[in-house]
mmCIF file of C-alpha atoms in Angstrom:
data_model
loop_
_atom_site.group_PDB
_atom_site.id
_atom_site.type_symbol
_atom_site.label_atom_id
_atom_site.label_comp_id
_atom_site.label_asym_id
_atom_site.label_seq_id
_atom_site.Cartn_x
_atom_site.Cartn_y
_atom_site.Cartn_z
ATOM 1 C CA UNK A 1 -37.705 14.888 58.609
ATOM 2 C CA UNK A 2 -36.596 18.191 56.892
ATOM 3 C CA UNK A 3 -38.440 20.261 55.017
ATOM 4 C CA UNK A 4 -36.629 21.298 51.254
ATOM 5 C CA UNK A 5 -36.640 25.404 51.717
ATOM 6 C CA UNK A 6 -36.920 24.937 47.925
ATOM 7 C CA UNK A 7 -40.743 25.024 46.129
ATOM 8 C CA UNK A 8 -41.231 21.192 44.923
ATOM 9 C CA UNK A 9 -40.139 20.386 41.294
ATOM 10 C CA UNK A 10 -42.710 18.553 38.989
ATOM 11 C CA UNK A 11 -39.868 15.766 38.357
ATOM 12 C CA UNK A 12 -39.710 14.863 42.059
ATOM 13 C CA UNK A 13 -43.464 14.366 42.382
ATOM 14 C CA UNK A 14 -43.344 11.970 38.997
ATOM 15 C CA UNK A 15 -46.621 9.923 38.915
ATOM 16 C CA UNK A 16 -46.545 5.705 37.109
ATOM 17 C CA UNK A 17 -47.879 7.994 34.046
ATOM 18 C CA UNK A 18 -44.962 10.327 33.878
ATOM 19 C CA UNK A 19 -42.437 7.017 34.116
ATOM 20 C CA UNK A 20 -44.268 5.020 31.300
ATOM 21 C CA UNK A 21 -44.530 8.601 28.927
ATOM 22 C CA UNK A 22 -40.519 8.918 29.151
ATOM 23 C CA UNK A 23 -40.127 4.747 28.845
ATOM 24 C CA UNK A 24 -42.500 5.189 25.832
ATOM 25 C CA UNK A 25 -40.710 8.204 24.580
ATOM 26 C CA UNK A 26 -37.283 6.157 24.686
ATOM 27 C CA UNK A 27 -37.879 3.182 23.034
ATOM 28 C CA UNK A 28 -39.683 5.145 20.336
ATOM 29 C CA UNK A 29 -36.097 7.151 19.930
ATOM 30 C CA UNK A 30 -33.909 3.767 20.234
ATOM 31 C CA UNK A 31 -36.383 2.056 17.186
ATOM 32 C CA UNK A 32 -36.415 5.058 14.905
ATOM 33 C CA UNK A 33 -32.589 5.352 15.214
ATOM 34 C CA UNK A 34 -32.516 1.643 14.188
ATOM 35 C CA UNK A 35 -34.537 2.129 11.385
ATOM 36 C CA UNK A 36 -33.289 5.177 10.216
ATOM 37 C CA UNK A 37 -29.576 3.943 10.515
ATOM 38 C CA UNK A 38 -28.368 1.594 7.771
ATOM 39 C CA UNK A 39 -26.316 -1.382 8.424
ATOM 40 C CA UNK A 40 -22.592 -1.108 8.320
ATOM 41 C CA UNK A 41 -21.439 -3.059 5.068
ATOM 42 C CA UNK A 42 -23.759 -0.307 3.112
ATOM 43 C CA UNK A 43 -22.550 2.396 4.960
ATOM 44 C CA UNK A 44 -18.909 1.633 4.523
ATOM 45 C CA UNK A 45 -19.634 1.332 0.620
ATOM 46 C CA UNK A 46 -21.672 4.226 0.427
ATOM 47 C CA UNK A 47 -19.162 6.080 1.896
ATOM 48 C CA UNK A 48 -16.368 4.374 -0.015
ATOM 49 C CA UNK A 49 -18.343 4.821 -3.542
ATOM 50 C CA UNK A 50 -18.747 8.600 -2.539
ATOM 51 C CA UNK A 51 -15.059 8.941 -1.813
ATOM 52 C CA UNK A 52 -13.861 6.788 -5.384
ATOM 53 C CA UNK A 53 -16.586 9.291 -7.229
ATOM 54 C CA UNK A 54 -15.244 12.424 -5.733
ATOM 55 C CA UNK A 55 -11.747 11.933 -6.529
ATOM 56 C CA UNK A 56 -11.641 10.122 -9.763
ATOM 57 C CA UNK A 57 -15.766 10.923 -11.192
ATOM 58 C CA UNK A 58 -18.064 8.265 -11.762
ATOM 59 C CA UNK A 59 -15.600 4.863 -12.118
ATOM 60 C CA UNK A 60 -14.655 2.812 -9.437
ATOM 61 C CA UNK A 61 -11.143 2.921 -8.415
ATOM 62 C CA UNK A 62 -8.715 0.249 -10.309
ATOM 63 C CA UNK A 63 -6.930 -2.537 -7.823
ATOM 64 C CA UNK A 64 -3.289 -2.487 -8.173
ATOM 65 C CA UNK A 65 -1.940 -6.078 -9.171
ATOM 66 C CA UNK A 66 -1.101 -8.391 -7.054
ATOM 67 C CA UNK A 67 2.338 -9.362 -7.350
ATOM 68 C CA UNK A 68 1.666 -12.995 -6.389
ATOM 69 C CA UNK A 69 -0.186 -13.677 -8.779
ATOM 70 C CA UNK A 70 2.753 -13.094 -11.521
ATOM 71 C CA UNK A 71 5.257 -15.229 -13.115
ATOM 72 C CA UNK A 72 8.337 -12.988 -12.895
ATOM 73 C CA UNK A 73 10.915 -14.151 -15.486
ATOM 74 C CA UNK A 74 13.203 -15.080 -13.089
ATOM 75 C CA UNK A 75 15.309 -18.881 -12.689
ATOM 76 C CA UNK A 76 15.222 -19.974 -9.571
ATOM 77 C CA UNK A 77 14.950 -23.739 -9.966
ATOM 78 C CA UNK A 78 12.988 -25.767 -7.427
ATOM 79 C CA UNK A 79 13.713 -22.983 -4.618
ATOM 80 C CA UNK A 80 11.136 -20.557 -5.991
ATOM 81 C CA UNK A 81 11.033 -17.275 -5.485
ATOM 82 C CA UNK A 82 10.041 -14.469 -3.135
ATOM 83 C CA UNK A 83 8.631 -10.983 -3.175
ATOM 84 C CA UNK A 84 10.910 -9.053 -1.245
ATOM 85 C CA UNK A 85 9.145 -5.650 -1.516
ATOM 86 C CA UNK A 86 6.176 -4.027 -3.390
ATOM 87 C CA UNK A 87 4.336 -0.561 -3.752
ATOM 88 C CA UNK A 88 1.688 0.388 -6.678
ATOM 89 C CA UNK A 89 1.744 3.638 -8.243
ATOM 90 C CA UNK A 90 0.629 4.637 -11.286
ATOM 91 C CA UNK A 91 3.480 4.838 -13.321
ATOM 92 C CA UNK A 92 2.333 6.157 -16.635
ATOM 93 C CA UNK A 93 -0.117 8.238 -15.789
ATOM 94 C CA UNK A 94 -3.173 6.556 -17.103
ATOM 95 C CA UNK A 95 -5.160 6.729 -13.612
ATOM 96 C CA UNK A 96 -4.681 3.106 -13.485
ATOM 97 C CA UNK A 97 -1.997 1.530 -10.966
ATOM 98 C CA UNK A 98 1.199 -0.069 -11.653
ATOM 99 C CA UNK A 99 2.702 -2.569 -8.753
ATOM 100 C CA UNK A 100 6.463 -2.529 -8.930
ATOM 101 C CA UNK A 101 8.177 -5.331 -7.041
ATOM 102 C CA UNK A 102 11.321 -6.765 -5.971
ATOM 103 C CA UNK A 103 11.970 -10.218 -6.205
ATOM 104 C CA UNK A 104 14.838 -12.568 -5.992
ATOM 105 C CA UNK A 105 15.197 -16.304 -5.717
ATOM 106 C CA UNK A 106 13.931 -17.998 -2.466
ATOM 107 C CA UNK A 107 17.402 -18.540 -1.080
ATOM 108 C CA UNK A 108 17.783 -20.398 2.283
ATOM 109 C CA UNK A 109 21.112 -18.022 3.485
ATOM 110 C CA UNK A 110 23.283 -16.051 1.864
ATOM 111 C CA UNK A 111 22.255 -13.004 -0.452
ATOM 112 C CA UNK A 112 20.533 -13.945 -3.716
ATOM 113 C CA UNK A 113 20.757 -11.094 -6.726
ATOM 114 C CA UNK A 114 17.284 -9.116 -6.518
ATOM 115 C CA UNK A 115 15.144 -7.932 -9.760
ATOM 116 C CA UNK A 116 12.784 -4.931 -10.032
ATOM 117 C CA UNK A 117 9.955 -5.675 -11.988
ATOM 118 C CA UNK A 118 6.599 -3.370 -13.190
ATOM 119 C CA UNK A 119 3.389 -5.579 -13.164
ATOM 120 C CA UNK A 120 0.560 -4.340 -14.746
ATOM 121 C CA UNK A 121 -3.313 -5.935 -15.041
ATOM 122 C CA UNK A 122 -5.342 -4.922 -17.748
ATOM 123 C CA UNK A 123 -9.323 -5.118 -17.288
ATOM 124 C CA UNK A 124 -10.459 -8.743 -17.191
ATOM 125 C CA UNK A 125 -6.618 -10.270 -17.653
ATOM 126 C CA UNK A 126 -4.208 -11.992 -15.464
ATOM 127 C CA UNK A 127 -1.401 -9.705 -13.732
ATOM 128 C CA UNK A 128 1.661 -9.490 -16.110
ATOM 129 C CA UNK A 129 5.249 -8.295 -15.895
ATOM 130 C CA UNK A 130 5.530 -5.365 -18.564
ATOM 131 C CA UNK A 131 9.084 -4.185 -17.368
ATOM 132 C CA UNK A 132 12.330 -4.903 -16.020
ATOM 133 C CA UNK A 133 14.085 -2.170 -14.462
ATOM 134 C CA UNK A 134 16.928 -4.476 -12.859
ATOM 135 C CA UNK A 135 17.814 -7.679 -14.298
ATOM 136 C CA UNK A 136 18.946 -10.372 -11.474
ATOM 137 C CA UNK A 137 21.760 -11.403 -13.681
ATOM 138 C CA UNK A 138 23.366 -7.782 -13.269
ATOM 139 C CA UNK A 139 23.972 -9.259 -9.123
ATOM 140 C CA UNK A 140 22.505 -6.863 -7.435
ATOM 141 C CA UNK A 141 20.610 -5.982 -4.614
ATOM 142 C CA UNK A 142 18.141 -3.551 -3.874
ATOM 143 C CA UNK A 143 17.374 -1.607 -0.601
ATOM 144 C CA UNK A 144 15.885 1.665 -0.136
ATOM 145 C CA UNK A 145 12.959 0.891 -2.560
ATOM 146 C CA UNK A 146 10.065 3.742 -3.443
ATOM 147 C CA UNK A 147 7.217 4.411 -5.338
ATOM 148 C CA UNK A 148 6.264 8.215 -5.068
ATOM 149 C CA UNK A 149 5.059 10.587 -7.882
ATOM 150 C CA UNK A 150 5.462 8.160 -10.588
ATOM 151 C CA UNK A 151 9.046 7.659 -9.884
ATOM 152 C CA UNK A 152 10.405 4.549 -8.530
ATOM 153 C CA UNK A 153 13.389 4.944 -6.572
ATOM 154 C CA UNK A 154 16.112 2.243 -5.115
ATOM 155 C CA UNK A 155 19.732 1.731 -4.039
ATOM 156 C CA UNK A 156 21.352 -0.751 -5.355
ATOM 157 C CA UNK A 157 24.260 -2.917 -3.776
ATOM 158 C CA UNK A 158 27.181 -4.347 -6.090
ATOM 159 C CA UNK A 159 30.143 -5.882 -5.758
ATOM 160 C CA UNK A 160 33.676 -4.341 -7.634
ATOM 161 C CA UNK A 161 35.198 -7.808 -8.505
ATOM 162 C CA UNK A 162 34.125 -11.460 -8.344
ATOM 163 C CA UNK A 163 36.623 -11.989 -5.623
ATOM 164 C CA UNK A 164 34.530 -9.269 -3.053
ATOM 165 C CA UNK A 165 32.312 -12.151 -0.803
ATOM 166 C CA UNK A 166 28.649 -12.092 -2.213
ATOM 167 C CA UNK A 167 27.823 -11.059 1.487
ATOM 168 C CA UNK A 168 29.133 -7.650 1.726
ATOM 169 C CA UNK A 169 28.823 -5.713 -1.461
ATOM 170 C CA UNK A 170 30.983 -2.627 -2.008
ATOM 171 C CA UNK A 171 29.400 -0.613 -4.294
ATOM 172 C CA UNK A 172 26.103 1.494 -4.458
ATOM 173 C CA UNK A 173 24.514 3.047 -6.518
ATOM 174 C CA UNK A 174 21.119 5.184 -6.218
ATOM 175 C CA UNK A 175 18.763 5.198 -9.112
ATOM 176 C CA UNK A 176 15.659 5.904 -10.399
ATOM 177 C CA UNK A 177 13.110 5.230 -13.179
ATOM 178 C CA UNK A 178 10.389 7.046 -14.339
ATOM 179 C CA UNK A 179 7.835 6.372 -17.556
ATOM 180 C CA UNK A 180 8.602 9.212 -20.846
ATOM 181 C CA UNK A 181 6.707 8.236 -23.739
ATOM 182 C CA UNK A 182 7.012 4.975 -24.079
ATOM 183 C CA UNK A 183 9.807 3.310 -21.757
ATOM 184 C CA UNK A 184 11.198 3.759 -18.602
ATOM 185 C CA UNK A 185 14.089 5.961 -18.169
ATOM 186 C CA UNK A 186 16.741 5.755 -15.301
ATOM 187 C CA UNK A 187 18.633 8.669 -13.741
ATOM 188 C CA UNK A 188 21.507 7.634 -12.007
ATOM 189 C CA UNK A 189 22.528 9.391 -8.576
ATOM 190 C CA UNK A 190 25.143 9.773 -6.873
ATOM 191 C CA UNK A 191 27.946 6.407 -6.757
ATOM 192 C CA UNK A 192 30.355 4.789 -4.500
ATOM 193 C CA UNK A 193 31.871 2.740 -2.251
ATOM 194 C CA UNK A 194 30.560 0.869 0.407
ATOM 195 C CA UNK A 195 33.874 0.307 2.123
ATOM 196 C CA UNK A 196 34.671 1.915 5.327
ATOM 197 C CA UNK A 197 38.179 3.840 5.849
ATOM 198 C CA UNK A 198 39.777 2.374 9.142
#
């Protein structure tokens, strides 16, 4: 056997007492980090109640509606209808947030007219529609659709003439709708045709 040319280090020389010290140290360190740490439902709230009182002081943060909860005013007869798209924002400025949806009958082909629709909840009350921006009975439809800054943006899709196939609109339209005083008001952008030169 060889000799280490190295002087002997106290580690490789440990002693039983040496190994139950460190085994003694380590589960000492593995129960005070499990009593020290908290579980992680209160640290997720703790964190999320720190983040809600930094941004917006001492109240929780306000839910945005839930469009499925609302009766839109909307006739669709027994085929119901759907929520095409949806995005809160809040719309007025009130630090409270708006959901603004698109809806349009529950249609089983074809291309049903769509309706944008502002849904707001008051403390303690049921979700309620408190705007129309586009009516279904204009026959429309909507892609496109934003909520940013308080401004709700969309494209909408019409058709020139009653004869053009309620499948391929040819017209569009880009608007948008934002909250002065005390209604919406829409900007129109830029209009036109959705037909292709050959």
């Amino acid at each position: 056997m060889q000799t280490s040319a190295l002087p002997d280090l106290a580690h490789t020389d440990a002693k039983p007492v040496h190994w139950l010290a460190t085994a003694t140290a380590m589960a000492a360190v593995v129960a005070g980090a499990g009593l020290l740490q908290p579980d992680a439902a209160t640290a997720t709230a703790s964190a999320s109640e720190h983040r809600v009182t930094t941004q917006h002081g001492s109240a929780p943060a306000a839910k945005a509606p839930d469009p499925a909860r609302v009766t839109f005013p909307l006739d669709c007869g027994s085929a119901g209808h759907t929520v095409a798209e949806s995005a809160p924002g809040d719309l007025d400025g009130d630090g409270g947030p708006e959901t603004v949806a698109v809806v349009r009958c529950a249609a089983g082909s074809g291309t049903p007219p769509s309706g944008i629709y502002v849904v707001t909840q008051p403390s303690g009350a049921a979700p309620r529609v408190v705007a129309t921006l586009v009516d279904p009975a204009q026959k429309l439809n909507v892609t496109d659709f934003t909520v940013r800054d308080g401004r709700v943006s969309a494209t909408l899709l019409g058709y020139s003439s009653a004869d053009v196939p309620r499948c391929c609109p040819d017209e569009l339209e880009s608007a948008s709708w934002q909250w002065k005083g005390n209604a919406f008001i829409r900007s129109a952008g830029p209009t036109g045709s959705t037909a292709r030169g050959v």
